[in-house]
XYZ file of C-alpha atoms in Angstrom:
781
model
C 34.622 197.842 49.280
C 31.766 197.195 51.772
C 28.985 198.863 49.810
C 29.954 197.019 46.560
C 30.221 193.709 48.421
C 26.589 194.067 49.693
C 25.126 195.559 46.447
C 22.193 193.606 45.297
C 22.073 191.478 48.359
C 18.887 190.699 50.229
C 19.519 191.166 53.933
C 17.118 189.933 56.594
C 17.177 191.496 60.041
C 15.490 190.493 63.271
C 15.148 192.987 66.154
C 14.690 195.991 63.820
C 12.544 197.783 66.418
C 15.344 197.773 68.876
C 18.284 200.154 69.368
C 20.901 198.302 67.282
C 18.283 197.051 64.728
C 16.960 200.503 63.851
C 20.553 201.809 63.486
C 21.288 198.828 61.203
C 18.303 199.482 58.973
C 19.184 203.126 58.658
C 22.876 202.596 57.822
C 22.066 199.911 55.209
C 19.493 202.115 53.494
C 21.802 205.108 53.458
C 25.195 203.353 53.039
C 24.329 200.458 50.782
C 21.895 201.906 48.302
C 21.636 198.796 46.148
C 20.614 196.284 48.857
C 17.104 195.094 49.749
C 16.086 194.618 53.433
C 13.665 192.051 54.811
C 12.548 192.769 58.327
C 11.113 190.057 60.552
C 8.864 191.943 62.958
C 6.617 190.480 65.700
C 3.084 191.888 65.299
C 1.607 193.666 68.311
C -1.668 192.875 70.044
C -3.439 195.478 68.042
C -0.874 196.337 65.285
C 0.438 194.431 62.392
C 4.097 194.075 61.561
C 3.716 196.600 58.766
C 2.167 199.116 61.235
C 5.126 198.639 63.526
C 7.550 199.269 60.607
C 5.927 202.611 59.878
C 5.382 203.797 63.433
C 8.349 202.296 65.386
C 11.175 202.165 62.841
C 10.733 204.496 59.826
C 9.332 207.386 61.877
C 12.309 207.226 64.271
C 14.505 210.328 64.115
C 17.443 208.060 63.013
C 16.111 208.439 59.488
C 15.875 212.281 59.539
C 19.259 212.489 57.858
C 18.394 210.083 55.031
C 14.928 211.715 54.654
C 16.627 215.034 54.128
C 19.150 213.679 51.729
C 16.491 212.148 49.574
C 14.495 215.466 49.526
C 11.762 214.898 52.046
C 9.074 212.503 53.212
C 7.663 211.660 49.788
C 10.919 210.349 48.197
C 11.873 208.639 51.463
C 8.585 206.771 51.668
C 8.924 205.730 48.001
C 12.436 204.444 48.620
C 11.347 202.575 51.744
C 8.399 200.921 49.966
C 10.727 199.757 47.190
C 13.683 198.506 49.348
C 12.089 197.343 52.647
C 9.932 194.262 52.906
C 8.126 192.998 56.121
C 7.485 189.447 57.234
C 5.578 188.689 60.485
C 7.334 186.386 62.927
C 8.543 185.844 66.450
C 11.895 184.422 67.384
C 10.428 183.034 70.650
C 8.254 180.604 68.512
C 9.412 177.476 66.786
C 9.755 177.997 63.114
C 9.824 181.768 63.895
C 6.026 181.711 63.616
C 6.272 182.341 59.830
C 3.541 181.736 57.283
C 4.541 179.696 54.242
C 4.663 182.809 52.123
C 6.970 184.593 54.555
C 9.147 181.470 54.733
C 9.650 181.673 51.012
C 10.599 185.339 51.282
C 13.192 184.551 53.982
C 14.562 181.795 51.676
C 15.517 184.364 49.150
C 17.786 186.272 51.598
C 21.599 186.152 51.192
C 22.388 187.347 54.699
C 20.449 187.179 57.979
C 21.438 189.603 60.791
C 19.931 188.302 64.034
C 19.818 191.220 66.546
C 16.551 190.427 68.349
C 17.094 189.889 72.080
C 15.539 190.296 75.466
C 18.050 193.007 76.433
C 16.671 193.803 79.837
C 19.048 192.609 82.627
C 16.015 191.642 84.715
C 13.982 189.608 82.192
C 12.177 186.614 83.699
C 14.465 183.595 83.253
C 12.205 181.696 80.847
C 11.711 184.692 78.645
C 15.445 185.255 78.423
C 15.887 181.548 77.618
C 13.280 181.517 74.869
C 14.614 184.622 73.143
C 18.337 184.865 73.901
C 19.162 181.166 74.090
C 16.713 179.558 71.740
C 16.189 182.568 69.364
C 19.498 182.163 67.371
C 18.986 178.357 67.197
C 15.448 178.880 65.803
C 16.707 181.232 63.161
C 19.391 178.719 62.105
C 16.954 175.813 62.094
C 14.495 177.744 59.966
C 17.279 178.428 57.476
C 18.158 174.768 57.444
C 14.532 173.803 56.725
C 14.577 176.116 53.731
C 17.893 174.733 52.389
C 19.189 178.235 52.693
C 22.815 179.135 52.249
C 22.384 182.576 53.866
C 25.203 183.825 56.074
C 23.894 184.158 59.624
C 25.346 186.986 61.651
C 24.274 186.652 65.248
C 24.618 189.632 67.604
C 25.622 188.563 71.126
C 27.420 190.376 73.923
C 31.012 190.476 75.322
C 29.491 189.711 78.688
C 29.122 186.010 77.752
C 32.575 185.843 79.328
C 30.921 186.089 82.683
C 32.514 187.526 85.858
C 36.075 186.649 84.866
C 38.995 188.984 85.470
C 41.632 189.831 82.867
C 41.692 188.994 79.149
C 38.556 187.618 77.564
C 39.413 186.187 74.091
C 37.332 186.102 70.951
C 36.288 182.462 71.418
C 33.301 180.421 72.596
C 33.150 180.150 76.342
C 32.828 176.354 75.881
C 36.158 176.285 73.968
C 38.106 177.990 76.716
C 39.468 176.981 80.140
C 36.426 178.235 81.939
C 33.859 175.855 80.402
C 31.611 174.572 83.212
C 30.015 171.836 81.137
C 26.558 173.334 81.468
C 24.002 171.767 79.120
C 21.931 174.387 77.320
C 19.208 171.752 76.696
C 18.937 171.087 80.445
C 18.662 174.836 81.136
C 15.834 175.188 78.642
C 13.824 172.318 80.108
C 14.443 173.600 83.664
C 13.347 177.171 82.826
C 10.113 175.922 81.255
C 9.386 173.682 84.178
C 10.139 176.493 86.529
C 7.536 178.726 84.758
C 4.950 175.993 85.140
C 5.776 175.389 88.817
C 5.714 179.081 89.687
C 2.415 179.585 87.855
C 0.928 176.716 89.998
C 2.458 178.162 93.165
C 0.853 181.588 92.353
C -2.646 179.989 92.324
C -2.671 178.361 95.806
C -5.589 179.732 98.016
C -3.150 181.353 100.397
C -1.221 183.100 97.692
C -4.385 184.301 95.900
C -5.734 185.592 99.184
C -2.590 187.556 99.678
C -2.825 189.116 96.167
C -6.533 189.973 96.764
C -5.622 191.594 100.046
C -2.875 193.691 98.430
C -5.248 194.629 95.645
C -7.789 195.908 98.150
C -5.140 197.778 100.086
C -4.094 199.594 96.924
C -7.558 200.199 95.362
C -9.920 200.144 98.256
C -13.622 199.367 97.435
C -13.068 199.672 93.600
C -15.489 196.881 92.774
C -15.176 193.189 91.838
C -13.765 193.602 88.243
C -11.196 196.297 89.232
C -10.113 194.264 92.226
C -10.028 191.084 90.128
C -7.933 192.803 87.489
C -5.531 194.174 90.029
C -5.310 190.832 91.830
C -4.395 189.109 88.503
C -1.846 191.832 87.803
C -0.232 191.270 91.146
C -0.217 187.568 90.598
C 1.423 187.902 87.177
C 3.963 190.299 88.544
C 4.786 187.880 91.405
C 5.327 185.153 88.921
C 7.659 187.356 86.850
C 9.466 188.553 89.916
C 10.088 184.948 90.968
C 11.468 184.071 87.547
C 13.641 187.227 87.508
C 15.116 186.254 90.885
C 15.530 182.739 89.623
C 17.501 184.030 86.663
C 19.771 186.183 88.810
C 20.420 183.309 91.224
C 21.089 180.807 88.470
C 23.445 183.210 86.632
C 25.313 184.165 89.809
C 25.725 180.484 90.887
C 27.597 179.740 87.621
C 29.605 182.958 87.283
C 27.524 185.361 85.168
C 26.267 188.806 86.196
C 22.677 188.178 85.165
C 20.301 186.057 83.175
C 20.906 188.198 80.054
C 24.645 187.393 79.816
C 24.022 183.735 80.950
C 21.407 183.037 78.312
C 23.486 184.806 75.647
C 26.425 182.572 76.481
C 24.310 179.365 76.242
C 22.663 180.823 73.097
C 26.058 180.883 71.373
C 26.726 177.306 72.457
C 23.311 176.129 71.199
C 23.657 177.940 67.847
C 27.128 176.394 67.090
C 25.831 172.911 68.025
C 22.621 173.090 65.998
C 23.506 175.266 62.976
C 24.207 172.396 60.719
C 25.434 173.642 57.350
C 24.351 177.275 58.008
C 27.416 179.563 58.027
C 27.505 181.527 61.236
C 29.509 184.570 62.377
C 29.046 186.048 65.955
C 29.494 189.755 66.762
C 29.832 190.586 70.550
C 29.460 194.269 71.498
C 30.241 195.442 74.963
C 27.964 198.206 76.552
C 26.278 200.027 73.634
C 25.671 203.714 74.070
C 24.771 206.777 71.904
C 26.189 207.295 68.429
C 29.559 208.827 67.956
C 28.804 210.158 64.443
C 26.130 208.110 62.548
C 23.371 208.933 61.734
C 24.250 211.933 63.905
C 26.257 212.412 67.040
C 24.362 211.493 70.182
C 21.510 209.529 68.481
C 20.049 207.035 70.861
C 16.871 204.943 70.978
C 15.499 204.481 74.437
C 17.517 204.437 77.659
C 20.418 202.073 77.727
C 22.297 200.794 80.743
C 24.128 203.985 81.853
C 21.405 206.568 81.216
C 19.035 205.845 84.108
C 21.986 205.784 86.507
C 23.317 209.055 85.156
C 20.025 210.898 85.313
C 19.390 209.624 88.814
C 22.805 210.867 89.804
C 22.193 214.247 88.178
C 18.988 214.618 90.108
C 20.862 213.778 93.340
C 18.684 210.632 93.782
C 21.741 208.314 93.806
C 24.044 209.558 96.537
C 26.424 206.666 96.039
C 26.914 203.832 93.566
C 29.097 200.769 93.789
C 32.120 200.242 91.458
C 35.817 200.010 91.185
C 37.162 203.486 90.236
C 40.269 202.142 88.523
C 38.209 199.504 86.722
C 37.277 199.700 83.057
C 33.688 200.443 82.030
C 33.633 199.003 78.545
C 31.469 201.332 76.370
C 31.188 201.400 72.547
C 28.993 203.830 70.502
C 26.160 202.248 68.589
C 27.412 203.344 65.116
C 30.789 201.489 65.633
C 28.764 198.327 66.533
C 26.616 198.641 63.417
C 29.612 199.279 61.112
C 31.329 196.176 62.494
C 28.162 194.046 61.936
C 27.875 195.307 58.347
C 31.538 194.621 57.685
C 31.276 191.008 58.970
C 28.231 190.591 56.647
C 30.171 192.014 53.749
C 33.189 189.764 54.308
C 30.993 186.715 54.001
C 31.314 183.413 55.824
C 34.590 182.473 54.163
C 36.533 185.618 55.235
C 34.624 186.867 58.336
C 35.986 185.765 61.788
C 33.974 183.268 63.583
C 33.693 185.654 66.585
C 34.288 189.436 66.509
C 34.229 191.407 69.750
C 33.438 195.136 69.483
C 34.778 196.747 72.686
C 37.019 199.596 73.827
C 38.587 198.390 77.070
C 41.666 196.784 75.611
C 42.616 199.507 73.174
C 40.970 202.745 74.432
C 39.907 202.117 78.084
C 37.497 204.353 79.846
C 37.957 204.014 83.635
C 34.956 204.091 85.840
C 36.441 206.784 88.059
C 37.230 208.944 85.008
C 33.627 208.457 83.750
C 32.219 209.598 87.126
C 34.587 212.616 87.202
C 33.481 213.714 83.764
C 29.798 213.163 84.576
C 30.157 215.223 87.791
C 32.068 217.924 85.966
C 29.353 218.103 83.279
C 26.426 218.408 85.688
C 28.333 220.914 87.829
C 28.640 223.127 84.765
C 25.238 222.248 83.416
C 23.081 221.277 86.430
C 19.593 219.984 86.307
C 17.022 221.999 88.220
C 14.279 221.005 90.629
C 10.599 221.971 90.464
C 11.361 225.345 92.173
C 13.911 226.151 89.528
C 16.901 225.719 91.808
C 20.102 223.970 90.594
C 20.618 220.433 91.909
C 23.991 219.916 93.416
C 25.372 216.492 92.399
C 27.090 214.362 95.098
C 30.642 213.071 95.025
C 30.614 209.297 95.050
C 32.869 207.366 97.379
C 32.498 204.029 95.449
C 31.321 201.886 98.322
C 30.503 198.198 98.023
C 27.117 197.067 96.672
C 26.120 195.651 100.031
C 26.459 199.061 101.745
C 24.466 200.932 99.118
C 21.733 198.271 98.971
C 21.393 198.397 102.817
C 21.057 202.173 102.802
C 18.287 201.955 100.115
C 16.509 199.073 101.840
C 16.285 201.029 105.070
C 14.972 204.132 103.284
C 12.354 202.056 101.503
C 11.108 200.586 104.771
C 10.724 204.043 106.377
C 8.798 205.445 103.398
C 6.522 202.318 103.245
C 5.581 202.619 106.883
C 4.821 206.281 106.464
C 2.764 205.603 103.389
C 0.688 202.906 105.143
C 0.051 205.335 108.014
C -1.216 208.089 105.779
C -3.434 205.756 103.706
C -5.258 204.796 106.978
C -6.188 208.404 107.565
C -9.285 210.109 105.965
C -7.239 212.589 103.926
C -8.436 214.347 100.838
C -7.248 216.770 98.108
C -4.017 218.553 98.938
C -3.524 216.546 102.137
C -3.951 213.300 100.236
C -1.162 214.520 97.919
C 1.208 213.804 100.736
C 0.569 210.122 100.115
C 1.190 210.551 96.326
C 4.505 212.312 97.053
C 5.527 209.477 99.377
C 4.551 206.926 96.695
C 6.793 208.917 94.248
C 9.685 208.884 96.714
C 9.238 205.138 97.296
C 9.343 204.571 93.531
C 12.591 206.651 93.239
C 14.178 204.579 96.103
C 13.023 201.305 94.470
C 14.401 202.361 91.105
C 17.757 203.308 92.645
C 17.868 199.932 94.374
C 17.040 198.234 91.140
C 19.891 200.045 89.343
C 22.378 198.905 92.086
C 21.203 195.327 91.774
C 21.157 195.296 87.971
C 24.181 197.327 87.060
C 26.444 197.050 90.111
C 28.174 193.925 88.880
C 28.939 195.584 85.511
C 30.679 198.562 87.319
C 32.766 196.003 89.209
C 33.606 193.936 86.112
C 37.371 193.525 85.523
C 37.283 191.643 82.208
C 39.220 193.078 79.287
C 37.775 192.048 75.993
C 40.230 191.068 73.223
C 39.548 192.805 69.908
C 42.237 191.121 67.741
C 39.745 190.101 65.090
C 38.083 193.543 65.066
C 41.346 195.317 64.516
C 42.419 192.886 61.878
C 39.348 193.620 59.871
C 39.982 197.407 60.331
C 43.531 197.055 59.000
C 42.164 195.504 55.752
C 39.791 198.405 55.015
C 40.611 201.076 52.475
C 40.267 204.781 53.242
C 36.769 205.081 51.786
C 35.346 202.196 53.916
C 37.075 203.493 57.035
C 35.415 206.853 56.537
C 31.916 205.462 55.782
C 31.874 202.396 58.109
C 34.151 203.335 61.054
C 34.355 200.672 63.801
C 37.686 201.445 65.335
C 37.202 202.090 69.104
C 40.468 204.095 69.199
C 38.855 207.043 67.415
C 36.732 207.945 70.399
C 38.033 210.818 72.599
C 36.123 209.816 75.755
C 36.213 213.332 77.373
C 34.872 214.910 74.198
C 32.295 212.239 73.681
C 30.967 212.397 77.273
C 30.829 216.194 77.403
C 29.762 217.170 73.909
C 27.925 214.162 72.557
C 26.598 211.583 75.047
C 25.447 213.695 78.062
C 23.801 216.364 76.063
C 21.850 213.624 74.214
C 20.921 211.903 77.491
C 19.578 215.165 79.033
C 17.556 215.856 75.913
C 16.004 212.394 75.655
C 15.280 212.202 79.408
C 13.183 215.419 79.313
C 14.472 216.608 82.641
C 14.400 220.243 83.651
C 17.751 221.655 82.412
C 16.986 225.442 82.629
C 16.564 227.692 85.731
C 13.312 229.189 86.937
C 9.978 227.537 87.548
C 8.291 225.485 84.977
C 6.514 227.674 82.482
C 4.429 224.749 81.168
C 1.061 224.838 82.903
C 0.329 221.107 82.731
C -2.894 221.271 84.678
C -4.069 224.158 82.512
C -3.250 222.085 79.342
C -5.193 219.077 80.706
C -8.186 221.334 81.562
C -8.185 222.665 78.059
C -8.099 219.154 76.821
C -11.154 217.932 78.897
C -13.171 221.031 77.725
C -12.208 220.763 74.136
C -15.223 220.699 71.690
C -14.340 217.265 70.460
C -15.209 215.698 73.852
C -18.600 213.987 73.858
C -19.734 213.345 77.413
C -18.820 214.591 80.899
C -19.784 212.204 83.790
C -19.742 213.434 87.400
C -19.826 211.781 90.733
C -21.581 213.893 93.412
C -20.239 213.434 96.945
C -16.899 215.092 97.486
C -16.752 215.825 93.803
C -19.428 218.459 93.404
C -20.473 218.808 97.066
C -18.713 218.349 100.418
C -21.546 216.058 101.712
C -22.503 212.423 101.667
C -25.511 210.114 102.090
C -25.131 210.052 105.908
C -25.271 213.801 106.041
C -28.337 213.956 103.710
C -30.110 211.305 105.866
C -29.280 213.101 109.064
C -30.791 216.362 107.828
C -33.976 214.652 106.570
C -34.292 212.491 109.678
C -33.839 215.336 112.185
C -35.977 217.831 110.262
C -39.088 216.445 111.807
C -37.724 215.269 115.108
C -38.641 217.008 118.362
C -35.724 218.795 119.979
C -35.668 216.235 122.794
C -34.809 213.443 120.353
C -32.120 215.200 118.374
C -29.406 214.596 121.008
C -30.150 210.877 121.083
C -30.021 210.801 117.257
C -26.726 212.600 117.162
C -25.106 210.255 119.835
C -26.374 207.151 118.122
C -25.086 208.233 114.657
C -21.668 209.175 116.167
C -21.435 205.833 117.842
C -22.167 204.168 114.582
C -19.593 206.121 112.582
C -16.735 203.643 112.788
C -18.970 200.769 111.651
C -20.367 202.826 108.826
C -16.927 203.875 107.662
C -15.664 200.295 107.779
C -18.697 199.147 105.685
C -18.154 201.867 103.157
C -14.496 201.059 102.686
C -15.263 197.360 102.348
C -17.943 197.675 99.663
C -19.846 200.755 98.611
C -22.851 198.965 97.362
C -23.307 196.809 100.482
C -22.941 199.975 102.586
C -25.632 201.831 100.694
C -28.039 198.944 100.942
C -27.419 198.602 104.621
C -27.722 202.370 105.323
C -30.777 202.971 103.148
C -32.822 200.534 105.232
C -33.327 203.424 107.574
C -35.723 204.994 105.075
C -38.218 202.176 105.470
C -41.734 203.483 106.157
C -40.926 207.159 105.342
C -43.588 208.813 103.185
C -42.254 209.388 99.711
C -44.173 212.570 99.040
C -42.957 214.232 102.156
C -39.432 213.327 101.513
C -39.714 214.654 97.934
C -40.813 217.936 99.322
C -38.124 217.988 101.993
C -35.511 217.232 99.341
C -36.166 220.568 97.670
C -35.279 222.348 100.878
C -32.352 220.024 101.371
C -30.979 221.403 98.067
C -30.703 224.878 99.461
C -29.865 223.997 103.069
C -27.160 221.321 102.485
C -26.402 220.604 98.812
C -25.935 224.219 97.505
C -24.274 225.572 100.729
C -21.836 222.686 100.619
C -21.310 222.681 96.865
C -17.950 223.468 95.159
C -18.538 226.483 92.987
C -15.671 225.434 90.704
C -17.323 222.118 90.245
C -20.756 223.552 89.374
C -19.037 225.907 87.014
C -17.206 222.992 85.341
C -20.556 221.261 84.675
C -21.860 224.462 83.028
C -18.616 224.761 81.044
C -19.082 221.331 79.645
C -22.714 222.135 78.666
C -21.590 225.415 77.048
C -19.049 223.374 75.007
C -21.842 221.173 73.776
C -20.948 218.202 75.840
C -23.659 215.924 77.293
C -23.483 215.944 81.144
C -24.495 212.992 83.255
C -24.577 212.696 87.059
C -23.921 209.145 88.277
C -24.273 208.863 92.066
C -25.151 206.476 94.772
C -27.365 209.083 96.429
C -31.133 208.483 96.382
C -33.002 209.710 93.307
C -35.429 212.018 95.204
C -32.415 213.656 97.062
C -30.698 214.663 93.793
C -33.828 215.300 91.755
C -33.589 219.060 92.365
C -30.193 219.052 90.532
C -31.785 217.890 87.265
C -31.544 221.317 85.532
C -27.747 221.019 85.674
C -27.561 217.660 83.887
C -28.759 215.994 80.639
C -29.099 212.777 82.572
C -29.162 211.690 86.236
C -28.527 208.119 87.276
C -28.993 207.570 90.997
C -30.030 204.894 93.497
C -33.785 204.311 93.278
C -35.862 202.965 96.231
C -39.125 201.148 95.778
C -42.333 202.709 97.044
C -45.204 200.670 98.573
C -48.828 200.998 97.420
C -49.410 203.100 100.528
C -46.922 205.710 99.472
C -44.154 204.792 101.918
C -40.600 203.759 101.048
C -39.732 200.128 101.384
C -36.083 200.679 102.337
C -35.074 198.422 99.464
C -33.423 199.569 96.290
C -35.031 198.932 92.924
C -31.686 197.718 91.360
C -27.988 197.690 91.812
C -26.804 201.083 93.158
C -24.615 202.923 90.676
C -21.242 202.483 92.376
C -17.904 200.989 91.395
C -17.960 199.064 88.187
C -21.657 199.684 87.785
C -20.846 203.388 87.089
C -18.531 202.408 84.290
C -21.197 200.178 82.780
C -23.826 202.924 83.042
C -21.559 205.377 81.265
C -20.635 202.858 78.643
C -24.341 202.035 78.001
C -25.176 205.723 77.803
C -22.387 206.371 75.280
C -23.375 203.336 73.255
C -27.041 204.316 73.148
C -26.293 207.862 71.969
C -23.389 207.119 69.617
C -20.650 208.578 71.728
C -17.107 207.327 72.263
C -15.825 206.513 75.687
C -12.358 207.597 74.464
C -13.794 211.133 74.061
C -15.582 211.059 77.421
C -14.556 212.834 80.619
C -15.220 211.478 84.104
C -14.889 213.246 87.491
C -14.694 211.311 90.755
C -12.967 211.428 94.158
C -12.452 207.839 95.297
C -10.546 204.775 94.274
C -13.907 203.001 94.248
C -14.586 205.033 91.099
C -11.517 203.649 89.308
C -13.522 201.532 86.866
C -15.321 204.635 85.507
C -12.143 206.730 85.489
C -10.225 204.024 83.649
C -13.043 203.556 81.113
C -12.797 207.087 79.782
C -10.165 208.893 77.719
C -10.031 211.864 80.046
C -10.159 210.968 83.809
C -10.209 213.724 86.432
C -9.554 213.125 90.126
C -11.402 215.638 92.259
C -10.377 216.192 95.896
C -8.996 212.597 95.696
C -8.634 210.377 98.808
C -5.120 208.990 99.434
C -5.317 205.896 97.169
C -6.742 207.799 94.188
C -4.300 210.701 94.725
C -1.392 208.269 94.447
C -2.847 206.613 91.321
C -3.708 209.917 89.636
C -0.167 211.258 90.166
C 1.438 208.050 88.882
C -0.730 208.049 85.758
C -0.556 211.710 85.001
C -4.323 212.465 85.374
C -5.716 215.935 85.902
C -6.253 216.577 89.664
C -8.719 219.255 90.770
C -8.885 220.438 94.386
C -12.219 222.189 94.662
C -13.487 223.837 97.814
C -16.728 225.292 99.227
C -17.511 228.998 98.808
C -15.909 231.140 101.526
C -18.326 232.595 104.005
C -20.990 229.945 103.527
C -22.802 228.463 106.585
C -20.772 225.699 108.380
C -23.009 224.089 110.886
C -21.268 221.734 113.339
C -23.804 218.984 112.599
C -26.079 218.398 109.575
C -29.370 218.799 111.469
C -32.559 220.000 109.912
C -34.206 223.217 111.275
C -36.512 222.967 114.232
C -40.118 222.757 113.019
C -43.444 223.275 114.725
C -45.413 220.283 115.951
C -47.690 220.355 112.937
C -44.637 220.534 110.603
C -42.968 217.682 112.421
C -45.649 215.215 111.242
C -44.340 212.793 108.551
C -40.725 212.429 107.373
C -38.288 209.710 108.234
C -39.614 207.766 111.196
C -36.658 207.275 113.468
């Protein structure tokens, strides 16, 4: 019996944080109570391997059944502490990156199940090579170096057979008639060289200038660090995209659907060539989907291959998808795969087949057209609902070729991209700027659909039939108890029942889509507002212009400058300012700090005391009349909650001084004053814009013992991204187009505040006409 064969064994597993790996750990702990499990886990950037075991594996709902059977969390944790051991390592590193102590732990294992893989079909070529091709070899070489006699069970994929039609036997590709004589060593060297060459190409002056331009287009005048970070992100993404495309091209050139299947095939070849005396068995599943029965029907971890396509179809985002309706879509539930792996491990290297394929196509085929019919029937009976609570009518696919579908999506993407660029060039804010955010969302949906077609289209057109002779031979040898406890016979699955009652309900639940009629009752914005006003927040930082008031530095200056101008000069001032508007706007979009320095030169020679007095009237004439009552109320709500409030603005200090009663701290641009009491037109330091605002807020929190993670920031422009990204609770207020798109994508709270109804709305921000005596002083322009 399987459980007895594995009793007392020490079983090492790689890839335990993945779909198959988590299911393996759960089934072994529940079904083989006398075994010990050693998990090789790669530590995260900020987490240890032990942390990942607790958070990413044992807390998964796969263990709910076992937790309940043992009597709760306490007994379960005690059992896990006794039976599960962690070693830190990484299969993409030579020697698995193990410490000497962890090597000795691995040396005590009787069985090693290698399930770690780069399972994404669009992994960069070099990453797929290092993990899928070299990973199994590194495991075997490490076992050799330890003089281990452990049985290595390597999890591969049926799709190592490539794009062949007809029967695909349980044999190495290199042993069959379709061996192309490809050297895995040459492929490893080429992929590493390609990474180096692509990294170098990404750093040419022309390419870097392009990335910088794209970063500025997306973020605007966000400041040097933010633009630098975005530029590097775009460069890294470009490198990965080139390597993804290189993987697709290389795989397609030699007859595989993608780099995943290609590197898995070469990984098998490399493992058999380099394993030495290590006994090896290979298990090849086809497309792995949600559980048929264990640990519960429908259990799934993450989205697999079919789920994104299914949900996009149910939301009517995929009007068509390529495929051969009479072709076989080879799907197998994850619990059948896990049971087969455990059985191979229990048989041991002497009795286990060299290669076992776990697939359904040859014994219990699911036709692609039948799958689509069942999915359409399910979502016709149980539709998803749009944001207005209306049922979404699913389309009927006509199964066109991939080229036709890709062409339609490419044309749609071009139209949306042009519209998005047009809107970004317009000075839109608030609800109007949300148009851009919705276009960005639509573009993302189109690109995702295009990605699905590119990634999965070949799999829906695959006509290989995977032989499962070895699988069924193992099944025939099992007794009734093992068949009940470790079922891996694909013939037990009733596909119609599985699709309607197990798989699709699970997919809908895990995708968190709207599956009930009526408008959403969840007030997401209200929840976020309660969060930003929660007592545990420490600090609330506010921008001023277009965040708390519908005004700007040009408007304030115009009011102050014209306040003491004779009527005859006002027309000339207005015309000159209007003529300058395009230049000022261009400077502001290019660099906010440079714009402020340029513009504030106009205050040169103005008497500081007179402007300070005028600023008090400016408060009532401009600032208060153009303020957003909801914004002022929000400041007071933060203060009432015990939060410190800080105003960080590029406006001049004497202009915002009358606002001091609202805030605990004001940080503004400060202009030097000459000994004769006039302004110099030069700023005392760096104006608080862009990344400087983030640093100001960080310094303030550090000086007062507050946490940035508990801070709130309100701003309106993408130039404020450094400050918004620095805090735990960013709020976009009346956002311009770029920030509106970013806030929507990241799920930030968006507030659209407006001026009080009925307030004065002068056509131009001109100061009142004064008498000749009152006109003396002020800004001399």
